[in-house]
Each structure stands twice: as structure tokens, then as C-alpha cells.
Amino acid sequence: MGAVPGAHAHLRSHTPSSLAALWPDLPLDETLARRILLRVVGEDRDDLAGVRGLSGRLEREIAARSRNRRLEVVDRRASRIDPFVKYLFRAPDGQLFEAVRIPLERPRWSVCVSSQAGCALGCVFCETGRLGLARDLEPWEIVEQVLTVRREGPERPVTGVVFQGQGEPFQNYDNVIRAAEILRHPCGARIGGDRITISTVGVLPMIERYTAEGHPYRLILSLTSALQERRAQLVPLARRHPVAALAAAMRRHAKARGGPVNLAWVMMAGINTGADEARELGRLFAGVKVRLSAIDVNDPTGRFHPPDDAERGRFFSALADNGIGFVRRYSGGADIHAACGTLASRTTGGVAL
Ligand code: SF4
């Protein structure tokens, strides 16, 4: 007998439409697939017993063809300096990766998720880049990071997800978009599309594709330098996808979405906080609204340092002078290596929970 297509599928890797198309020989339509999604993601259960409209025979057949594994939480660690918590997960094949629980103002949480184990892109200020890439994560492995946090307290719902953990989301495009759909779906994790943020360092063809496909999630370009030569030294991918082309793609994206250009900026003292950067940003994005999120670099190796207050202040004034809107973002959990750029599958510091 030949292999059954979709054997050993993971039900938490599917939207209703992809599940309904997975086994053409089974009487599984989208309505039933929606109820299955509600069971395995909405209700976070593994068994399908009692799903309305699902016969015992079909339930047994789906059970035989699927393997709904879970991630093992190897370590859960609270920061001593702020209310951030980091999770270290182990996948069934032994791969390690992390997620960070971010407190929001009202009693809610956001989760910063990994899209890959490690990362191939080697940005010089990022520890994940020093790990290299182990592999892409499956959609269920991304969804499960959020479900793990959600399980911790119904009184504190998860209302936001940001793809800014280990990995470059647009190098695992299909699985990231699938995971976002499952997280957003009313039968899935029910997180608003505008509360899901995908952050890229600039995979140009995927920015174009993402814009053409019209997804509702917020897109942020982690630019960090507007000057091509400098950026190419910080973010090696910039040699393939230059700043001018990225800026044009982000302008097109903002126009298609009717919103601002969202940028992230890792501030490094003496490197990318000068008036030259602000001027170039003003030139690249003249006539469009920009929302730039500035965060201090976190580099445990000590090679890069955040700017002091005076340098940061000068940078912010220069941004304002050049018409660039900005907010300063706090990247928490530095002591547990949960801050942006420090995810390297380690368990140190803080308090083990
Ligand atoms: S900043 Fe992002 S893209 Fe760059 S190495 Fe780190 S994880 Fe990869």
C-alpha cells in the first residue's frame, strides 16, 4: 500500500481550508475542519471526541493520520528587573528555540515568537545570528509557543503576537503566514490581525509578495541603518537587498495598506545614531508617514553599546527635524537574555519558575 498523503500531519498546523484539502479521500469539509480547529487550538485539546458532526470512524481515521505533538518547556525564567518571562522549548526532534512573554499595560500579554531555530542571516549585533540556522519551525511549533503562554492564566489573555524571536520570519514565509492565520482565526487563538506583527530585516521579494497578498498583519522593517554601506556591515543581507529598494518596497506596502511605514531601529552608540542617518531616513521616506520604533542594543558580548541619554536625545531631535515619527521601545528581560537580539537558547540569570 502506498503512503497516505498527509500522514502524520499535525492538526495545529492547519487552517480549516488547508485541513479540508489535506485528505481528499475523507469526508472532511471546511465546516468540520473549523470545528476541529476550535477543538485543537481554540480549546487547546488533543482529542477529537464529541466534535459535532464527526463520526467515530472519521475520528479514528484522522487520529491514525495525525500526530499532535507538543513542545517540551525546558526552562521558564522570569527576569529580576522587569516582568518579562522567557521560555525555552524543545521540539520532538530535540531542536531548541525560545519565546518571550511581554506584559502589556492592561492585564494582557503579548508573545514574541521564534519562526526558526537559530538564524542564517548573521546580523552582527544579534546573538541568534551567531547560532546559525538549525531549521525552520513548523506552523504548529509557532502556534504552540502562544498556546503555552495562554495556558498560564485565563485572567490575563494573550492579545498580541510579534514574530521577532529567533529567525527571520520571511525566510520561513509559508509557515509563518499559516501560523498567523491559525492564531488570528476565530476558531483558533482569536488574536486580532492588527495585533500580529511580523518583523523582517529585509527579504525584499517576500516583502513584495506579502504586500501583493494583502495580509492584515502589521509589517515592520528592522532597518537599523539607512545608509547602504553601513547597513551592509551590520546586516549582511543588505548586500543582496539594498536600502533604496527596501525603502521603495515599504512605501508601496504602506500605500497599499493605507498606513504608515513601520521601521525598527536598534540603536548602537557611535554607529547609527547620527544626523546622517536621520537625514537619509527623511530623504528615503519623504512624503510618507513613518513610525520608527527605537530600541537600545543588547549585546552581551560587549561589542556594541546603547547610546547615552545625550546621544539618544540628539538622535531623536534629528529624527523629528527630518519628519520621522518615532517611539522609544523597551526591550525587556536583559538579565535572562530575553531582550531583542539576545535569544540564543540559553538558561541563565533571573528566576527559574
Ligand atoms: S536580527 Fe533577526 S535576522 Fe538578524 S541574525 Fe538576529 S534573528 Fe536573524
CSV table of C-alpha atoms and ligand atoms in Angstrom, one decimal, residues 115-116 118-131 164-169 171 199-203 222 234-237 266 340-343, ligand 1:
chain,number,residue,atom,x,y,z
A,115,SER,CA,10.0,31.4,13.5
A,116,GLN,CA,13.2,29.4,13.1
A,118,GLY,CA,18.6,29.8,15.1
A,119,CYS,CA,19.0,32.1,12.1
A,120,ALA,CA,21.1,32.1,8.9
A,121,LEU,CA,21.4,35.9,8.5
A,122,GLY,CA,24.2,36.8,10.9
A,123,CYS,CA,23.3,40.4,11.8
A,124,VAL,CA,26.4,41.4,13.7
A,125,PHE,CA,24.6,42.8,16.8
A,126,CYS,CA,22.5,39.7,17.2
A,127,GLU,CA,23.3,36.6,19.2
A,128,THR,CA,20.7,34.4,17.4
A,129,GLY,CA,22.7,35.1,14.2
A,130,ARG,CA,25.8,33.6,15.9
A,131,LEU,CA,24.0,30.3,16.3
A,164,GLN,CA,10.6,38.9,16.4
A,165,GLY,CA,12.2,35.9,18.3
A,166,GLN,CA,14.8,33.6,16.8
A,167,GLY,CA,14.9,33.6,13.0
A,168,GLU,CA,13.9,35.7,10.0
A,169,PRO,CA,10.2,35.2,9.5
A,171,GLN,CA,12.8,33.1,5.3
A,199,SER,CA,9.3,41.9,11.7
A,200,THR,CA,11.8,41.4,8.8
A,201,VAL,CA,15.4,42.6,8.3
A,202,GLY,CA,14.5,43.0,4.7
A,203,VAL,CA,13.9,39.9,2.5
A,222,SER,CA,14.1,46.3,11.0
A,234,LEU,CA,25.6,45.4,10.2
A,235,VAL,CA,23.1,43.3,8.3
A,236,PRO,CA,24.8,41.1,5.7
A,237,LEU,CA,21.5,40.5,3.9
A,266,VAL,CA,18.5,49.0,17.1
A,340,CYS,CA,15.9,41.7,21.3
A,341,GLY,CA,19.0,40.2,19.7
A,342,THR,CA,19.9,38.0,22.7
A,343,LEU,CA,17.9,34.9,22.1
B,1,SF4,S1,18.4,40.2,13.9
B,1,SF4,FE1,16.9,38.7,13.2
B,1,SF4,S2,17.5,38.3,11.1
B,1,SF4,FE2,19.3,39.2,12.1
B,1,SF4,S3,20.5,37.4,12.8
B,1,SF4,FE3,19.1,38.1,14.5
B,1,SF4,S4,17.3,36.8,14.3
B,1,SF4,FE4,18.4,36.7,12.4
